[in-house]
Amino acid sequence: MSKNVDSIAKAMVAPGKGILAADESFPTIAKRFASIGVESSETLRRDYREMLFTTPGAEAYISGVILFDETLFQKGADGTPFVATLERLGILPGIKVDAGAKDLAGHPGEKITEGLDGLRKRLDAYREAGARFTKWRAVITIGDGIPSRACIEANAHALARYAALAQEAGLVPIVEPEVLMDGDHTIERCEQVTTDVLVETFHQLAIQGVRLEGMVLKPNMVISGTTCPVQADVDTVAAATVRTLARTVPGAVPGIAFLSGGQSDELATAHLSAMNAMGPHPWELTFSYGRALQAPSLKAWGGSAEGVAAGKAAFLHRAKMNGLARTGAWSEAMEAASVA
Ligand code: 13P
């Protein structure tokens, strides 16, 4: 069992590859579709995700896809289950298993992720359906007097309980403690909060006996708040993020797959490339992007069959750019060269 999770985790962070986060919940995918003026329906969600999953050549850069419950059990237009399609391409299917971030009692403005009740049973069903790994996202907000210790500890504890259950089921846990970019805080404050959150997360993972070799960490980058008047540049973000991870993440963890968190697609790529150019590091540094991999593709698709070819081209382009960032080989010039 433990050897099995180790080898899945290794494959998820394989050199040159990263993870596509396509696990938007019903409200989130509806929001993304609304941004292109498309209503969310089961058929359109299927068509959109099928477009991404069947992009020829993307499997060279994509090791795994995080799915939402509906998609794990869904079939493509020709009746082939998505799980079978992904497996045939050598892409690992994964599943988001948390039940979302809810208000934390007694702590206005803060969230706790729910979903532990009944999780063991759900994990068995997901494994039976072909999932090889899982994801649980905790949300930490920076603001006036927050995050509180209560929020950091409750979320780290839930992440560790989830990770232990996932490994028990033979599934790799993606442990995602996301410190949000929202707010006017400085990069220094983000570094301080991210450090506190990661220290507590690995403390709780150790208490619950989670096997570090069989997990993947999915953190935020250390970055200026979205509305901070001073925005740290790419090299500053890369240096602060690598420093924070070096101080908090044991070398036994095989890989760190960043979320994009609202960064523009190119900036998310630039940051990852700069960090890898600073290597070698004790862990693989890769991507597990949602918006930063999908945004141009979603726009090019536009909700109709006529947009599928352009949507696939846009997705392949971003996957390739992030594949290059895995070795620090990306440059801005490549964006234009590859599109032309
Ligand atoms: P973003 O890259 O859009 O932040 O999504 C990643 C993800 O899976 C968030 O849970």
Coordinates of C-alpha atoms and ligand atoms in Angstrom, one line a residue:
M1 CA 0.0 0.0 0.0
S2 CA 2.7 2.5 1.0
K3 CA 4.9 1.7 -1.9
N4 CA 1.9 2.1 -4.2
V5 CA 1.1 5.7 -3.0
D6 CA 4.8 6.6 -3.2
S7 CA 4.9 5.6 -6.9
I8 CA 1.7 7.4 -7.7
A9 CA 2.9 10.6 -6.0
K10 CA 6.2 10.3 -8.0
A11 CA 4.3 10.0 -11.3
M12 CA 2.1 13.0 -10.4
V13 CA 5.2 15.2 -10.2
A14 CA 7.2 13.5 -13.0
P15 CA 9.8 15.7 -14.7
G16 CA 8.4 18.1 -17.4
K17 CA 4.8 17.5 -16.3
G18 CA 2.2 18.9 -13.9
I19 CA -1.4 18.6 -12.9
L20 CA -4.6 20.1 -14.5
A21 CA -7.1 21.2 -11.8
A22 CA -10.5 20.7 -13.5
D23 CA -12.4 20.0 -10.3
E24 CA -14.5 23.1 -10.2
S25 CA -17.7 22.6 -8.1
F26 CA -21.1 23.3 -9.6
P27 CA -21.1 27.0 -8.4
T28 CA -17.5 27.6 -9.5
I29 CA -17.8 26.2 -13.0
A30 CA -21.1 28.2 -13.4
K31 CA -19.0 31.3 -12.5
R32 CA -16.3 30.4 -15.0
F33 CA -18.9 29.8 -17.7
A34 CA -20.8 33.0 -16.9
S35 CA -17.5 34.9 -17.6
I36 CA -17.9 33.8 -21.3
G37 CA -21.7 34.2 -21.3
V38 CA -22.4 30.5 -21.2
E39 CA -24.9 28.8 -18.9
S40 CA -23.7 25.7 -17.0
S41 CA -25.4 22.5 -18.0
E42 CA -24.3 18.9 -17.7
T43 CA -23.8 18.6 -21.4
L44 CA -21.7 21.8 -21.7
R45 CA -19.6 20.8 -18.7
R46 CA -19.0 17.5 -20.4
D47 CA -18.1 19.1 -23.7
Y48 CA -15.8 21.6 -22.1
R49 CA -13.9 19.1 -20.1
E50 CA -13.8 16.6 -22.9
M51 CA -12.2 19.3 -25.1
L52 CA -9.4 19.7 -22.4
F53 CA -8.9 16.0 -21.8
T54 CA -8.6 15.0 -25.4
T55 CA -6.2 17.7 -26.5
P56 CA -3.6 15.8 -28.6
G57 CA -0.1 16.2 -27.3
A58 CA -1.2 17.6 -23.9
E59 CA -0.3 14.3 -22.2
A60 CA 3.4 15.2 -22.7
Y61 CA 2.9 17.9 -20.1
I62 CA 0.0 16.7 -18.0
S63 CA 0.6 13.9 -15.4
G64 CA -2.8 14.0 -13.8
V65 CA -6.2 15.7 -13.8
I66 CA -8.2 16.6 -10.7
L67 CA -11.9 15.9 -11.4
F68 CA -15.1 16.8 -9.7
D69 CA -17.5 14.0 -8.6
E70 CA -19.7 14.5 -11.6
T71 CA -16.8 14.2 -14.1
L72 CA -15.3 11.1 -12.5
F73 CA -18.5 9.2 -13.3
Q74 CA -19.2 11.0 -16.6
K75 CA -18.8 9.7 -20.2
G76 CA -17.6 11.6 -23.2
A77 CA -19.9 12.3 -26.1
D78 CA -19.0 8.9 -27.7
G79 CA -19.9 7.1 -24.5
T80 CA -16.3 6.4 -23.3
P81 CA -15.9 7.1 -19.6
F82 CA -13.6 10.0 -19.0
V83 CA -11.5 7.9 -16.6
A84 CA -10.8 5.4 -19.4
T85 CA -9.9 8.2 -21.8
L86 CA -7.4 9.6 -19.3
E87 CA -5.9 6.3 -18.5
R88 CA -5.4 5.5 -22.2
L89 CA -3.4 8.7 -22.4
G90 CA -1.3 7.8 -19.4
I91 CA -2.9 10.6 -17.3
L92 CA -3.8 9.8 -13.7
P93 CA -7.4 10.6 -12.7
G94 CA -7.8 12.3 -9.3
I95 CA -10.8 13.5 -7.4
K96 CA -11.6 16.5 -5.2
V97 CA -13.0 15.0 -1.9
D98 CA -13.6 18.0 0.4
A99 CA -17.1 19.3 0.8
G100 CA -16.1 23.0 0.6
A101 CA -15.0 25.8 2.9
K102 CA -17.7 26.9 5.4
D103 CA -17.7 29.7 8.0
L104 CA -15.6 28.9 11.0
A105 CA -17.7 29.2 14.2
G106 CA -16.8 32.2 16.3
H107 CA -14.3 33.6 13.8
P108 CA -15.9 36.0 11.4
G109 CA -14.2 36.2 8.0
E110 CA -12.5 32.8 8.4
K111 CA -13.3 29.4 6.9
I112 CA -13.0 25.7 7.8
T113 CA -13.1 23.0 5.1
E114 CA -15.7 20.3 5.8
G115 CA -16.0 16.7 4.4
L116 CA -14.5 14.3 6.9
D117 CA -17.7 12.6 7.9
G118 CA -18.3 9.5 5.8
L119 CA -15.0 10.2 3.9
R120 CA -13.7 6.6 4.3
K121 CA -16.7 5.2 2.4
R122 CA -16.5 7.8 -0.3
L123 CA -12.8 7.2 -0.8
D124 CA -13.5 3.5 -1.4
A125 CA -16.1 4.4 -4.1
Y126 CA -13.7 6.8 -5.8
R127 CA -10.9 4.2 -5.9
E128 CA -13.3 1.7 -7.4
A129 CA -14.3 4.3 -10.0
G130 CA -10.6 4.6 -11.0
A131 CA -9.3 7.6 -9.0
R132 CA -5.6 7.3 -8.0
F133 CA -5.2 10.5 -6.0
T134 CA -7.4 13.0 -4.1
K135 CA -7.5 16.7 -3.2
W136 CA -8.6 18.7 -0.2
R137 CA -8.4 22.5 -0.1
A138 CA -8.2 24.5 3.0
V139 CA -8.6 28.3 2.7
I140 CA -6.8 30.8 4.9
T141 CA -7.7 34.5 4.6
I142 CA -5.3 37.3 5.4
G143 CA -6.9 40.4 6.9
D144 CA -7.1 42.6 10.0
G145 CA -6.1 40.3 12.9
I146 CA -6.6 37.2 10.8
P147 CA -5.7 34.4 10.3
S148 CA -6.3 33.2 13.9
R149 CA -4.5 30.3 15.4
A150 CA -8.0 28.7 15.6
C151 CA -8.3 28.8 11.8
I152 CA -4.8 27.6 11.1
E153 CA -4.9 24.7 13.5
A154 CA -8.5 23.5 12.6
N155 CA -7.6 23.5 8.9
A156 CA -4.3 21.8 9.3
H157 CA -5.9 19.2 11.5
A158 CA -8.6 18.5 8.9
L159 CA -6.0 18.3 6.1
A160 CA -4.0 15.7 8.1
R161 CA -7.1 13.6 9.0
Y162 CA -8.1 13.6 5.3
A163 CA -4.5 12.7 4.1
A164 CA -4.4 9.8 6.5
L165 CA -7.7 8.5 5.3
A166 CA -6.7 8.9 1.6
Q167 CA -3.5 6.9 2.1
E168 CA -5.3 4.2 4.0
A169 CA -7.5 3.8 0.9
G170 CA -4.4 3.6 -1.3
L171 CA -4.9 7.1 -2.8
V172 CA -2.3 9.9 -2.8
P173 CA -3.5 13.0 -0.9
I174 CA -2.9 16.4 -2.5
V175 CA -2.7 18.6 0.7
E176 CA -3.8 22.1 -0.3
P177 CA -3.5 24.8 2.3
E178 CA -4.3 27.9 0.3
V179 CA -3.4 31.4 1.7
L180 CA -5.6 33.6 -0.5
M181 CA -4.1 36.5 -2.5
D182 CA -7.1 38.7 -1.8
G183 CA -6.3 41.8 0.1
D184 CA -3.8 44.7 0.3
H185 CA -1.2 42.8 2.4
T186 CA 2.5 42.9 1.5
I187 CA 4.5 39.9 0.3
E188 CA 6.3 39.9 3.7
R189 CA 2.9 39.3 5.4
C190 CA 2.1 36.5 2.9
E191 CA 5.5 34.9 3.7
Q192 CA 4.8 35.1 7.4
V193 CA 1.3 33.6 7.2
T194 CA 2.3 30.9 4.6
T195 CA 5.2 29.9 7.0
D196 CA 2.8 29.6 10.0
V197 CA 0.3 27.6 7.9
L198 CA 2.9 25.2 6.5
V199 CA 4.6 24.6 9.8
E200 CA 1.3 23.7 11.4
T201 CA 0.2 21.6 8.4
F202 CA 3.4 19.4 8.6
H203 CA 3.1 19.2 12.4
Q204 CA -0.4 17.8 12.1
L205 CA 0.6 15.5 9.2
A206 CA 3.3 14.1 11.5
I207 CA 0.8 13.6 14.4
Q208 CA -1.6 11.7 12.2
G209 CA 1.2 9.5 10.8
V210 CA 0.9 10.7 7.2
R211 CA 3.6 9.2 4.9
L212 CA 5.4 12.2 3.4
E213 CA 6.7 10.1 0.4
G214 CA 3.1 9.4 -0.6
M215 CA 1.7 12.9 -0.7
V216 CA 1.9 16.0 -2.8
L217 CA 1.7 19.5 -1.3
K218 CA -0.3 22.1 -3.2
P219 CA 0.5 25.5 -1.7
N220 CA 0.1 29.1 -2.8
M221 CA 3.1 31.1 -3.9
V222 CA 4.4 33.8 -1.6
I223 CA 3.1 36.8 -3.4
S224 CA 1.8 40.4 -2.8
G225 CA -1.9 40.8 -2.0
T226 CA -3.9 41.5 -5.1
T227 CA -4.6 45.1 -4.1
C228 CA -1.2 45.8 -2.4
P229 CA 0.1 49.1 -3.9
V230 CA 3.6 47.5 -4.2
Q231 CA 3.6 44.3 -6.3
A232 CA 6.7 42.2 -5.8
D233 CA 8.4 41.2 -9.1
V234 CA 8.9 37.7 -10.5
D235 CA 12.4 37.1 -8.9
T236 CA 11.3 38.4 -5.5
V237 CA 8.2 36.1 -5.6
A238 CA 10.4 33.1 -6.6
A239 CA 13.0 33.8 -4.0
A240 CA 10.5 34.3 -1.2
T241 CA 8.5 31.2 -2.2
V242 CA 11.5 28.9 -2.4
R243 CA 12.9 30.3 1.0
T244 CA 9.5 29.6 2.7
L245 CA 9.3 26.1 1.3
A246 CA 12.9 25.3 2.2
R247 CA 12.1 26.3 5.8
T248 CA 8.9 24.3 6.2
V249 CA 8.6 21.4 3.8
P250 CA 10.6 18.2 4.5
G251 CA 12.7 16.8 1.7
A252 CA 10.8 13.5 1.9
V253 CA 7.9 15.1 0.1
P254 CA 8.4 14.2 -3.5
G255 CA 6.8 17.3 -5.1
I256 CA 5.1 20.6 -4.6
A257 CA 2.5 21.5 -7.1
F258 CA 1.4 25.1 -6.9
L259 CA -2.1 26.5 -7.3
S260 CA -2.4 29.6 -9.4
G261 CA -4.9 31.3 -7.1
G262 CA -6.0 34.1 -9.5
Q263 CA -2.6 35.0 -11.0
S264 CA -2.7 35.6 -14.7
D265 CA -1.7 32.6 -16.8
E266 CA 1.6 34.0 -18.0
L267 CA 2.7 35.2 -14.5
A268 CA 2.0 31.8 -13.0
T269 CA 4.2 30.3 -15.6
A270 CA 7.0 32.9 -15.1
H271 CA 7.0 32.4 -11.3
L272 CA 7.3 28.6 -11.7
S273 CA 10.1 28.9 -14.3
A274 CA 12.0 31.4 -12.1
M275 CA 11.8 29.0 -9.1
N276 CA 13.0 26.0 -11.1
A277 CA 15.9 28.1 -12.5
M278 CA 17.0 28.5 -8.9
G279 CA 17.3 24.7 -8.4
P280 CA 18.1 22.0 -7.8
H281 CA 15.6 21.7 -4.9
P282 CA 14.9 18.8 -2.6
W283 CA 11.4 18.3 -4.2
E284 CA 10.0 18.7 -7.7
L285 CA 8.4 22.1 -8.2
T286 CA 5.5 21.9 -10.5
F287 CA 2.0 23.2 -11.3
S288 CA -1.5 22.1 -10.4
Y289 CA -3.2 25.1 -12.0
G290 CA -6.9 25.6 -12.6
R291 CA -7.5 29.0 -13.9
A292 CA -3.9 29.6 -15.2
L293 CA -4.2 26.5 -17.4
Q294 CA -7.8 26.9 -18.5
A295 CA -8.5 30.6 -18.9
P296 CA -7.4 31.2 -22.5
S297 CA -8.9 27.8 -23.6
L298 CA -12.2 28.6 -22.0
K299 CA -12.3 31.9 -23.8
A300 CA -11.3 30.4 -27.2
W301 CA -14.0 27.7 -26.8
G302 CA -16.8 30.1 -26.0
G303 CA -19.3 27.4 -25.4
S304 CA -19.7 26.1 -28.9
A305 CA -18.5 23.2 -31.1
E306 CA -16.9 25.7 -33.5
G307 CA -14.6 26.9 -30.7
V308 CA -13.2 23.4 -29.8
A309 CA -10.2 23.4 -32.1
A310 CA -9.1 26.9 -30.9
G311 CA -9.8 25.8 -27.3
K312 CA -7.6 22.8 -27.6
A313 CA -4.8 24.9 -29.2
A314 CA -4.9 27.4 -26.4
F315 CA -4.9 24.6 -23.8
L316 CA -1.9 22.8 -25.4
H317 CA 0.0 26.1 -25.5
R318 CA -0.4 26.7 -21.8
A319 CA 0.4 23.1 -20.9
K320 CA 3.5 23.3 -23.0
M321 CA 4.6 26.7 -21.5
N322 CA 4.2 25.3 -18.0
G323 CA 6.1 22.1 -19.1
L324 CA 9.0 24.4 -20.0
A325 CA 8.7 26.2 -16.7
R326 CA 9.4 22.8 -15.0
T327 CA 13.1 23.1 -15.9
G328 CA 13.3 26.9 -15.8
A329 CA 13.5 26.9 -19.6
W330 CA 10.5 29.2 -20.2
S331 CA 10.9 32.7 -21.5
E332 CA 8.4 35.4 -22.6
A333 CA 9.7 35.1 -26.1
M334 CA 8.4 31.5 -26.3
E335 CA 4.9 32.7 -25.7
A336 CA 4.8 34.5 -29.0
A337 CA 6.9 32.0 -30.9
S338 CA 4.7 29.1 -29.9
V339 CA 1.4 30.9 -30.7
A340 CA 2.6 32.0 -34.2
Ligands
13P1 P1 -6.4 27.7 -9.4 O1 -5.1 27.4 -10.0 O2 -7.3 28.4 -10.3 O3 -6.2 28.4 -8.1 O4 -7.1 26.4 -9.0 C1 -6.3 25.4 -8.4 C2 -7.2 24.6 -7.5 O5 -7.3 23.4 -7.6 C3 -7.8 25.3 -6.4 O6 -8.2 24.4 -5.4

